[in-house]
Coordinates of C-alpha atoms in Angstrom, one line a residue:
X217 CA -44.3 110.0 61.5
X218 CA -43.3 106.9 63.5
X219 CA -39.5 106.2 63.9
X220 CA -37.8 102.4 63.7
X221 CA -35.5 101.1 65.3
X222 CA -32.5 100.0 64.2
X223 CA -31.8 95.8 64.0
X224 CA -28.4 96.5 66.0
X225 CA -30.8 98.3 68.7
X226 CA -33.6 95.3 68.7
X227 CA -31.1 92.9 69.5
X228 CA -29.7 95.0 72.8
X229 CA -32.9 95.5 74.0
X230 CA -33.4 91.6 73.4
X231 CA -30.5 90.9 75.3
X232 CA -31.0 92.8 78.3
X233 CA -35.1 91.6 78.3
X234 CA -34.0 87.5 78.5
X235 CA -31.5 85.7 80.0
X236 CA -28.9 83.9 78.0
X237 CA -30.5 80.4 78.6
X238 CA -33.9 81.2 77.1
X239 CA -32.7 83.9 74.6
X240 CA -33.2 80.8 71.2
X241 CA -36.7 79.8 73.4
X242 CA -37.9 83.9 73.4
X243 CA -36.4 84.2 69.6
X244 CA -38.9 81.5 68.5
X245 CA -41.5 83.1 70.4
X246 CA -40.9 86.8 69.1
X247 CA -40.7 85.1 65.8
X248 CA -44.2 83.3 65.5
X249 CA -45.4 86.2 67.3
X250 CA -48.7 87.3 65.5
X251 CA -48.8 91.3 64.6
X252 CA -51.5 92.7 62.4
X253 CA -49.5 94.5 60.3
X254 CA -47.4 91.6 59.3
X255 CA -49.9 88.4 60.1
X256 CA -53.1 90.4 58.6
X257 CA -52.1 90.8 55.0
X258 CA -51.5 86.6 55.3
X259 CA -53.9 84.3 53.7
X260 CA -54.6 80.9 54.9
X261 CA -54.8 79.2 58.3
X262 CA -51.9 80.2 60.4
X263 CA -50.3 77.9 62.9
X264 CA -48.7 78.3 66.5
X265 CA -45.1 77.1 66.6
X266 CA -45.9 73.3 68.0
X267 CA -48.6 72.5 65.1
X268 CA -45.9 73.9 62.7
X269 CA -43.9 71.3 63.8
X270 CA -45.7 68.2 64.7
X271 CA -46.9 65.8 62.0
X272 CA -49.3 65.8 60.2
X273 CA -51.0 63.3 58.0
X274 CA -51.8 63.4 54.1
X275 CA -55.2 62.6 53.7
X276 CA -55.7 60.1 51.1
X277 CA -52.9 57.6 51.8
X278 CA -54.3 55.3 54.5
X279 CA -54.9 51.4 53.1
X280 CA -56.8 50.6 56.3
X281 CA -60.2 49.0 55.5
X282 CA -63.5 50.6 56.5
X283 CA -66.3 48.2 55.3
X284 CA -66.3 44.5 55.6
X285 CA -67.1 44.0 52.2
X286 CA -63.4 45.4 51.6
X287 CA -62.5 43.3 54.1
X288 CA -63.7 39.8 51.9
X289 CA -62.4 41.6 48.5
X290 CA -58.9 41.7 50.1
X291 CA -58.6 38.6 51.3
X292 CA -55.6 36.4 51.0
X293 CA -55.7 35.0 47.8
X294 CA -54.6 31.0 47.7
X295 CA -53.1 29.4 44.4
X296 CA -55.9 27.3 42.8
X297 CA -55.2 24.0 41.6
X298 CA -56.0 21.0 40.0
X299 CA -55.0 17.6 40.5
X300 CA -54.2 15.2 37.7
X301 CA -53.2 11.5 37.9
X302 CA -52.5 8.7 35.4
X303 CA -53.5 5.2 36.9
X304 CA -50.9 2.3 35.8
X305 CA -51.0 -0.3 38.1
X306 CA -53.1 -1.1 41.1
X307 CA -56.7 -1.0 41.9
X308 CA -59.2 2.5 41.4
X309 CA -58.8 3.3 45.2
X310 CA -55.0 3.1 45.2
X311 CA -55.3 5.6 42.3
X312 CA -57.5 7.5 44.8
X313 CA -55.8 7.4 47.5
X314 CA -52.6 9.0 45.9
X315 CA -54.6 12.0 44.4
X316 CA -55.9 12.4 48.3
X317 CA -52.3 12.2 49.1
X318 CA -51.7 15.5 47.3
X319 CA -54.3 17.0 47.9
X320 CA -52.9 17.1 51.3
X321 CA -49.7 18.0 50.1
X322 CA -50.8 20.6 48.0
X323 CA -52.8 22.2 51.3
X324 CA -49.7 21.7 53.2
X325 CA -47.7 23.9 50.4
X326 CA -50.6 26.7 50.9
X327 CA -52.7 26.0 48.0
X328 CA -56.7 25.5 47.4
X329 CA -57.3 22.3 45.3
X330 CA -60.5 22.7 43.0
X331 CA -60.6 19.6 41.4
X332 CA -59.1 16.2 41.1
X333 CA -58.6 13.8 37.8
X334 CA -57.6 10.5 36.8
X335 CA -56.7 9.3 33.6
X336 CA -56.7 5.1 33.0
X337 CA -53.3 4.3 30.8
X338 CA -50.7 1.8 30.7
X339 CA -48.1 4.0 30.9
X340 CA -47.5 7.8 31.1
X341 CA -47.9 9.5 27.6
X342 CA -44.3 11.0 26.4
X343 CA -45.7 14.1 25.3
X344 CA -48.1 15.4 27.6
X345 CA -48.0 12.8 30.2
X346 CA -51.8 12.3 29.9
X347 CA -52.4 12.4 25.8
X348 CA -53.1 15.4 23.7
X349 CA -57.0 14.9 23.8
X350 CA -56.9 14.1 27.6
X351 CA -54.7 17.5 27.7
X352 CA -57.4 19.7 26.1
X353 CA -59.8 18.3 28.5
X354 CA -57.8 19.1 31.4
X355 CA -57.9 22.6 30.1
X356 CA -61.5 22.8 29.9
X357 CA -61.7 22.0 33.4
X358 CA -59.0 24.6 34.1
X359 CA -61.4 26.9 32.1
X360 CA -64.1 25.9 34.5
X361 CA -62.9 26.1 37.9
X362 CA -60.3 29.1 37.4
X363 CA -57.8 27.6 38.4
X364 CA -54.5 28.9 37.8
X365 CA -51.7 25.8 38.4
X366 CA -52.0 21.8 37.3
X367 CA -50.0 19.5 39.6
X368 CA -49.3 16.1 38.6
X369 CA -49.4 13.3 40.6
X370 CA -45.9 12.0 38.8
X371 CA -42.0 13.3 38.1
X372 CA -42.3 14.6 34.3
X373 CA -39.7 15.1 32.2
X374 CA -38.6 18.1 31.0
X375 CA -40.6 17.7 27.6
X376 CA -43.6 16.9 29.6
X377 CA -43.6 20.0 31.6
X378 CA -43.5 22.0 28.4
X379 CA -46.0 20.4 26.4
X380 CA -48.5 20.2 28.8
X381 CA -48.4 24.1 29.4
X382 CA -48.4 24.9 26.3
X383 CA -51.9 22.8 26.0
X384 CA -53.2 24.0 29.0
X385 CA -52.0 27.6 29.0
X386 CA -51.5 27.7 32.4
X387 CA -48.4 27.2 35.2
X388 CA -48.0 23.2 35.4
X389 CA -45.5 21.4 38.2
X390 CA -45.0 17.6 39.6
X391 CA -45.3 16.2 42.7
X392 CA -41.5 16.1 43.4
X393 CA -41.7 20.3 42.5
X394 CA -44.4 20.4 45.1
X395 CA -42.8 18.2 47.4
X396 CA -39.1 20.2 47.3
X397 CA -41.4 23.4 47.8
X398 CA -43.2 21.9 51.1
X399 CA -39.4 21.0 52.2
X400 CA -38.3 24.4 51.4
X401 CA -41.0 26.0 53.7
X402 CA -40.3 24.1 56.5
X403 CA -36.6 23.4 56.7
X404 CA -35.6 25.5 59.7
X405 CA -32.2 24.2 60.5
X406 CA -28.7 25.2 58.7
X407 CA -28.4 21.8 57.4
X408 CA -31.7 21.1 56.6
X409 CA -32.2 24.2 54.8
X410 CA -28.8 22.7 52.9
X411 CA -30.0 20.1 51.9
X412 CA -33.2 20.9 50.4
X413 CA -31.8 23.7 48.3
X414 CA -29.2 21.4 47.3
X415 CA -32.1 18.8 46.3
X416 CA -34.1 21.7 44.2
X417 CA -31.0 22.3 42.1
X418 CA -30.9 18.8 41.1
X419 CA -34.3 18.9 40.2
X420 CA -33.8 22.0 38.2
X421 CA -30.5 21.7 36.7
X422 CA -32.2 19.8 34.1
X423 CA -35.6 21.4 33.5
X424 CA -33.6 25.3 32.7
X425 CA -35.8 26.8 29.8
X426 CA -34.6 29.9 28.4
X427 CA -36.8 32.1 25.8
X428 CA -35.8 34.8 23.1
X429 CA -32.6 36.5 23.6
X430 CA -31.1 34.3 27.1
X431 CA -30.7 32.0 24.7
X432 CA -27.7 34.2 22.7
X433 CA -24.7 33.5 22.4
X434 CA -22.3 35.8 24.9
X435 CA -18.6 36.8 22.9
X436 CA -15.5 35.3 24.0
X437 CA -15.4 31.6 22.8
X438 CA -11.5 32.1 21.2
X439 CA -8.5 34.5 21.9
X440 CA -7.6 37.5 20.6
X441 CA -9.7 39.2 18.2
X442 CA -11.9 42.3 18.0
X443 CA -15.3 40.5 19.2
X444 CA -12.8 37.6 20.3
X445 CA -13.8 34.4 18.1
X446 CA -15.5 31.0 18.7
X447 CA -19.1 30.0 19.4
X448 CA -18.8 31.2 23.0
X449 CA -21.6 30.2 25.6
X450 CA -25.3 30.5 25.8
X451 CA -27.0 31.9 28.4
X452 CA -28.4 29.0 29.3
X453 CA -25.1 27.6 29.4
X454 CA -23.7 29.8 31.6
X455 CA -26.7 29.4 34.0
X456 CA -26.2 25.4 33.9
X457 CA -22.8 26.2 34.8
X458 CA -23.1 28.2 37.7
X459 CA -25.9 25.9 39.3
X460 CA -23.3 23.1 39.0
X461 CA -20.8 24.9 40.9
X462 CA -23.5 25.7 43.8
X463 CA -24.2 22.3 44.2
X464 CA -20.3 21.6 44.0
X465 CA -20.5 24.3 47.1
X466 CA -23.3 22.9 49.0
X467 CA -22.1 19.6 48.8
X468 CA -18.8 20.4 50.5
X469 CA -21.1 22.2 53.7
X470 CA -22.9 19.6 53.8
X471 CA -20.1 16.9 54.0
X472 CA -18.3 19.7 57.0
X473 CA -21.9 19.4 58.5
X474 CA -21.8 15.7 58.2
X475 CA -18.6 15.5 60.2
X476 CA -19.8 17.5 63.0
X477 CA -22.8 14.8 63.9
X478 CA -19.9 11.9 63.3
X479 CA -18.0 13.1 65.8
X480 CA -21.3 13.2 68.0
X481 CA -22.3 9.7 66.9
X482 CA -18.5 8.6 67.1
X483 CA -18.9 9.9 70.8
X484 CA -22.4 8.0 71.7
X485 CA -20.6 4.6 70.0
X486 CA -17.7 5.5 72.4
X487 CA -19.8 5.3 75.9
X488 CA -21.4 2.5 74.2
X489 CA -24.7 4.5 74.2
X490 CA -27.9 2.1 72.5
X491 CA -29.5 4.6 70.5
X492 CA -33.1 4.2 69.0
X493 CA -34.1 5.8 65.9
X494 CA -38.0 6.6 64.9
X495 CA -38.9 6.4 61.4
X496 CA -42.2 6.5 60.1
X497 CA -44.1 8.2 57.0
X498 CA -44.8 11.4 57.0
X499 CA -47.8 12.7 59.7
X500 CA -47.7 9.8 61.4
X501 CA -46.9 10.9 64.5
X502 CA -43.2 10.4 65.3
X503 CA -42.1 13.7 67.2
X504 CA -45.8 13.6 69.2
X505 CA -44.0 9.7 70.0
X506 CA -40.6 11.6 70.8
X507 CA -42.0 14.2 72.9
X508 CA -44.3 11.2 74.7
X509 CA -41.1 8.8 75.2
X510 CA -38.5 12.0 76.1
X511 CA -40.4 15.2 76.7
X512 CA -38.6 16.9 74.0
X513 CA -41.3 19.6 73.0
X514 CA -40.6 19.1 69.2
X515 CA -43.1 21.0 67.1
X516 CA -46.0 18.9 66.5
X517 CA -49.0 19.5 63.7
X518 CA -51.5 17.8 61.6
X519 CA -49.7 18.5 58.9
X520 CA -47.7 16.5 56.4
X521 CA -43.3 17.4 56.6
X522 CA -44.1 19.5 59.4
X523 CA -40.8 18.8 61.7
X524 CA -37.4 18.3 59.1
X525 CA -34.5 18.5 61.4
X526 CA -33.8 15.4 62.9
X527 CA -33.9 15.9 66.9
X528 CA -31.7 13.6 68.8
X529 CA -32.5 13.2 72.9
X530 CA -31.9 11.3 76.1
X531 CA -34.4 8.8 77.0
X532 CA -34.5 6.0 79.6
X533 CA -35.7 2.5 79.7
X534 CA -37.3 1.7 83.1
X535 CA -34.8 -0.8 83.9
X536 CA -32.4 2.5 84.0
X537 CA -30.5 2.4 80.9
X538 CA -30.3 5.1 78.5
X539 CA -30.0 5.3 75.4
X540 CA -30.4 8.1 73.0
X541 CA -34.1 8.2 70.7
X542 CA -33.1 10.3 67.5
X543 CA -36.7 11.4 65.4
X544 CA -36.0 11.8 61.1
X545 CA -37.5 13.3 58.5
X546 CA -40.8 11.7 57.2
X547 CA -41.1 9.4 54.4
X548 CA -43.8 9.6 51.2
X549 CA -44.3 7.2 48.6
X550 CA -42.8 8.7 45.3
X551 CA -40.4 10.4 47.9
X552 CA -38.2 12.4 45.1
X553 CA -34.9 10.8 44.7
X554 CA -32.8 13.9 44.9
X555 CA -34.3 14.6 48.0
X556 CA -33.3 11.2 49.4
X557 CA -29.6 11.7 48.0
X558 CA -29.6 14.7 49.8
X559 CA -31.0 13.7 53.2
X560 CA -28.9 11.1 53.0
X561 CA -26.4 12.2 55.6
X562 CA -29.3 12.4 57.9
X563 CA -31.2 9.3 57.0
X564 CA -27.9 8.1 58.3
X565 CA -29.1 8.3 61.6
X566 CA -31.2 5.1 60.9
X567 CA -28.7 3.0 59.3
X568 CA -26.4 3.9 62.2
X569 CA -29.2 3.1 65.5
X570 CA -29.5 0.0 67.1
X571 CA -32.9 0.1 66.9
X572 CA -35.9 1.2 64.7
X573 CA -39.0 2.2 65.7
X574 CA -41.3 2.0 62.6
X575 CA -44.3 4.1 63.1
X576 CA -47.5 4.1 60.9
X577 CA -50.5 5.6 61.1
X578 CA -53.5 3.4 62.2
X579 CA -55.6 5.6 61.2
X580 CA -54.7 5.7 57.9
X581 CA -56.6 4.3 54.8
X582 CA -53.8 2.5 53.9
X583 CA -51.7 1.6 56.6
X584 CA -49.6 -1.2 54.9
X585 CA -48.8 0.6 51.9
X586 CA -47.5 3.0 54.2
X587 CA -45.0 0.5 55.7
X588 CA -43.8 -0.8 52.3
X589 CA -42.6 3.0 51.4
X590 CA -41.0 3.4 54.6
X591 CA -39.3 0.3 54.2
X592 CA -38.3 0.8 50.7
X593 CA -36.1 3.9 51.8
X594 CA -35.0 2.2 54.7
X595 CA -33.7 -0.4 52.4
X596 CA -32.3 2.5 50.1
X597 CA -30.1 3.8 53.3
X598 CA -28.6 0.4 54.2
X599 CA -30.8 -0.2 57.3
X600 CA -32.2 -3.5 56.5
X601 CA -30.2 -5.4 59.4
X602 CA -31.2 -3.3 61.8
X603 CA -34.0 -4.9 64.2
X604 CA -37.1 -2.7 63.9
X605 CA -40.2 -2.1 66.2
X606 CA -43.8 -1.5 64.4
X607 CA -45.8 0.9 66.0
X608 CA -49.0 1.3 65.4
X609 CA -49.7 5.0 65.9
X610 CA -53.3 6.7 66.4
X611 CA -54.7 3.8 68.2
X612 CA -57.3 5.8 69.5
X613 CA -59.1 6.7 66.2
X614 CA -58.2 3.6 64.8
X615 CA -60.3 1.2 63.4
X616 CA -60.2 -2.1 65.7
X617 CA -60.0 -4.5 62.9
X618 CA -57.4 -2.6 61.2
X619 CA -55.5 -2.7 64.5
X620 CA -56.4 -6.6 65.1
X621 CA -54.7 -6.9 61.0
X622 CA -51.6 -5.6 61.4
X623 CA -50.5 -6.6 65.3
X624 CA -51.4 -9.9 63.5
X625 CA -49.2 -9.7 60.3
X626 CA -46.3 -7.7 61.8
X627 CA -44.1 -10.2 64.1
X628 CA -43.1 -7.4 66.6
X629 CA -45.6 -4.7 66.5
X630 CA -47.5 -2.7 68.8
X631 CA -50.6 -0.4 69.2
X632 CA -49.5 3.1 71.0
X633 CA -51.7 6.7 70.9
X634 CA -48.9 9.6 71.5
X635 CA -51.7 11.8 72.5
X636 CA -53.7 10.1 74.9
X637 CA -50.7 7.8 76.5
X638 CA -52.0 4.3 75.7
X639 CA -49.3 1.6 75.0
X640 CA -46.5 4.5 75.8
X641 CA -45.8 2.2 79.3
X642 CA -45.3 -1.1 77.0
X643 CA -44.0 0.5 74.3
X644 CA -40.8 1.7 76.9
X645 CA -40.5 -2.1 78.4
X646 CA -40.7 -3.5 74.8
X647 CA -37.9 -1.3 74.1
X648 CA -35.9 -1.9 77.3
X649 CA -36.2 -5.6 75.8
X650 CA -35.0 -5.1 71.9
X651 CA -32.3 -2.8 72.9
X652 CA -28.5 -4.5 72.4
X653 CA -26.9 -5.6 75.6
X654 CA -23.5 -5.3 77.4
X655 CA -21.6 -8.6 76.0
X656 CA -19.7 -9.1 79.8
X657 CA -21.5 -10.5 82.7
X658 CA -18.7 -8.9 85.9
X659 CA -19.1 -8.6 89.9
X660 CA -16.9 -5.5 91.2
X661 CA -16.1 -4.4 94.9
X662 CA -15.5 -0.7 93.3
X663 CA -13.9 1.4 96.2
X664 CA -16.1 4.6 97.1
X665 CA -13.0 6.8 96.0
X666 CA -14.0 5.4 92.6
X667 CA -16.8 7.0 92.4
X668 CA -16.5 8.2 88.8
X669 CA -16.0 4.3 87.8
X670 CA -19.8 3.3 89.6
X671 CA -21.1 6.3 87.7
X672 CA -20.2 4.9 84.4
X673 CA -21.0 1.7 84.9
X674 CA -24.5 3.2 85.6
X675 CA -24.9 5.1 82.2
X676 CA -22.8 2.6 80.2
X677 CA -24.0 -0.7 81.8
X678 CA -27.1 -2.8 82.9
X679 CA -26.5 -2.9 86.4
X680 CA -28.2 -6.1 87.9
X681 CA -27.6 -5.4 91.9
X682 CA -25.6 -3.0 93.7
X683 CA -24.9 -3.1 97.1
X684 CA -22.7 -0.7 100.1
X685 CA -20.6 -2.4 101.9
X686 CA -17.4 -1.2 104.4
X687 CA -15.0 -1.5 101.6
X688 CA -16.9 -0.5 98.4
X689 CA -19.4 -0.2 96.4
X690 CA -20.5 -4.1 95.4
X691 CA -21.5 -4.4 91.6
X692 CA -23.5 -7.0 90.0
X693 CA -23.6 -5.6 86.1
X694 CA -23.3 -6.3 82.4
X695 CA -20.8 -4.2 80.7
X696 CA -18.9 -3.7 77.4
X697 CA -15.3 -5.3 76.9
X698 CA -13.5 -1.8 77.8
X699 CA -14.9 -0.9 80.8
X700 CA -15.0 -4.8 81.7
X701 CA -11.0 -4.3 81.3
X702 CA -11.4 -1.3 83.9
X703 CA -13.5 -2.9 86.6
X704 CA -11.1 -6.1 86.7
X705 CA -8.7 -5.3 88.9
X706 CA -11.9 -5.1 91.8
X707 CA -13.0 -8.1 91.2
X708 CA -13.2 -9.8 94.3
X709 CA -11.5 -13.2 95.1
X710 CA -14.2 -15.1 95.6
X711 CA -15.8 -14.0 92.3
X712 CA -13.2 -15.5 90.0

């Protein structure tokens, strides 16, 4: 008969076998420990102590794909759309070229255009912006291609919206929605991201649908009362209401952000800093000009609203003045109004420069109707006394006669290519030319313990000779009245 031992007697012998250090490491051993009276009546695969406790994976649960075929199936899936224009005014390729127009927008927002329509009326239909029997064959074409969104080349009205889905059975926006939704994408910066959402709720306070029961009524329209009496408010309502006070709150960041770059400006205008600002439509090619003129390294891509927040840098003419070259948003013709009301504060940067440098796309079909929209907002910001610079952007894949057309219709104008460098040289003296000057002609003997003194007249002045004699630095400059007032007191005799 075989005799046990006791647990009390197990754990002495333990004790004495290990020291105390290793005593848990030799437990865990003893424990997994195989024996065949106690391991052999066990069924299944049995494990050593490490594979107990690593990980193990649970077959089955892996989305990694194994054949290329899944590869194409899961592909990233675009939104597929369908253009549709009504043609008012203007000749067939002006129609065109707005439907190209967003195409390219729609591309930018990350979507695959199918097909493209236009429809000849003298005005927009009421209803269904393109007429009921136009609308049924718009979604026969939908039918056709698949396509799951309609974009119009237009703002609709609310009613228009609604009627047209309803018709076409599928998701249907405007070319201000899509434009608000490029913005949205790209804004990057506090402000601009601000802005644009302050925009969208403009556009949407007004276009709020609501279906079955969002559109009861909540309790609470009187006092007192079991289920408290009155009409109360809809839910519908109640959203309305709440958007209002968002914009109420995004207008008031806005305005805090607005003082922040008037102090800034406030601070250029005080050091009498010329400052230049580059306007343009949109994919023209104004930050590749800014990062040309400045070195700036702004973001720069064939794309249209790719760059939002405005970038304000140093620049220098080669006379050795500086000034300050500010680039803003891009313009597009139907630009939504909201968004203009709410890039307003920024726009201001144009209204507020000394200079404009108007850039267009030479390579564009349309290059002129491209500087009437530009101008047309320009004129909506208040900038239409400030003297402006046309430049001709993209000279390189330009057409020459298109070139030869506008440096002949535009007074001051000027063929530059950002990317290749052409024109950047005459494009700096024209600017060094346009730019305000100091009012003050003023000779100075400025002491060399004035040193500060010749430093500003350097950054805020056009200095015209300098020369070092025993006594001081001798200045030949134009200045501003206030630092005119400053340098008077070196005047020497012989100069008054």
């Amino acid at each position: 008969m075989t005799s046990s031992s006791s647990p009390s007697q197990d754990t002495k012998r333990f004790a004495h076998a290990y020291p105390e250090g290793l005593r848990a490491d030799a437990l865990m051993e003893e424990d997994v420990a195989w024996s065949h009276e106690i391991d052999g009546e066990r069924d299944g695969d049995q494990f050593d102590r490490f594979d107990r406790a690593a990980l193990r994976r649970v077959a089955g649960l892996s989305t990694e794909l194994e054949d290329v075929t899944e590869v194409e199936y899961r592909q990233l899936r675009l939104e597929r759309v369908v253009l549709v224009g009504v043609w008012t005014s203007g000749t067939a390729q002006d129609a065109e070229n707005s439907l190209a127009e967003l195409a390219a927008l729609a591309e930018t927002a990350g979507a695959l255009v199918l097909d493209g329509v236009i429809q000849r009326r003298d005005k927009p239909d009421p209803a269904t912006y393109i007429g009921s029997g136009k609308a049924e064959e718009l979604r026969d074409v939908v039918l056709e291609t698949g396509a799951d969104t309609v974009i119009c080349d237009g703002e609709l009205s609310p009613g228009q919206l609604i009627h047209l889905e309803d018709v076409v059975k599928v998701k249907v926006i405007d070319r201000t929605a899509l434009i608000l939704d490029i913005f949205a994408q790209h804004a990057k910066s506090r402000e601009g991201k601000a802005q644009v959402a302050l925009a969208q709720m403009q556009y949407m306070l007004p276009r709020l649908r609501g279906w079955g029961q969002s559109l009861s009524r909540q309790m609470g329209g009187g006092s007192g009362g079991l289920a408290t009496r009155g009409p109360g408010e809809t839910k519908i309502e109640t959203d309305r209401r709440r958007i209002r006070e968002k914009m109420a709150k995004m207008r008031r960041e806005i305005a805090d952000m607005k003082t922040g770059r008037e102090i800034k400006r406030q601070e250029r205008r005080r050091h009498k800093v010329p400052s230049v600002a580059i306007a343009g439509y949109t994919n023209a090619g104004k930050s590749s000009l800014l990062n040309r003129l400045t070195g700036a390294g702004v973001l720069v891509e064939n794309a249209l609203f790719a760059t939002l927040d405005p970038t304000v840098r140093r620049a220098e003419t080669p006379s050795g003045r500086l000034y300050t070259l500010s680039d803003t948003v891009g313009f597009v013709r139907h630009l939504p109004h909201d968004l203009v009301e709410a890039f307003r504060s920024t726009m201001e940067e144009v209204g507020d420069s000394d200079l404009i440098l108007h850039v267009v796309d030479g390579s564009h079909p349309d290059p002129e109707e491209q500087l009437t929209t530009v101008r047309e907002v320009v004129r909506e910001v208040g900038a239409t006394d400030v003297p402006e610079i046309v430049v001709i952007n993209k000279a390189d894949a330009a057409d020459p006669l298109v070139l030869q057309r506008l440096l002949r219709v535009e007074k001051r104008a000027i063929a530059v290519s950002a990317r290749t460098g052409r024109g950047i040289e005459e494009l700096r003296a024209l600017i060094d030319v346009e730019l305000p000057r100091p009012a003050v002609e003023i000779e100075a003997l400025v002491p060399y313990t004035r040193g500060r003194l010749v430093a500003r007249a350097h950054s805020e002045g056009e200095v015209i000779s300098e020369e070092h004699t025993p006594e001081g630095t001798l200045l030949k400059l134009r200045v501003h009245e206030e630092l005119a007032a400053e340098l008077a007191p070196y005047v020497p005799a012989s100069a008054l």
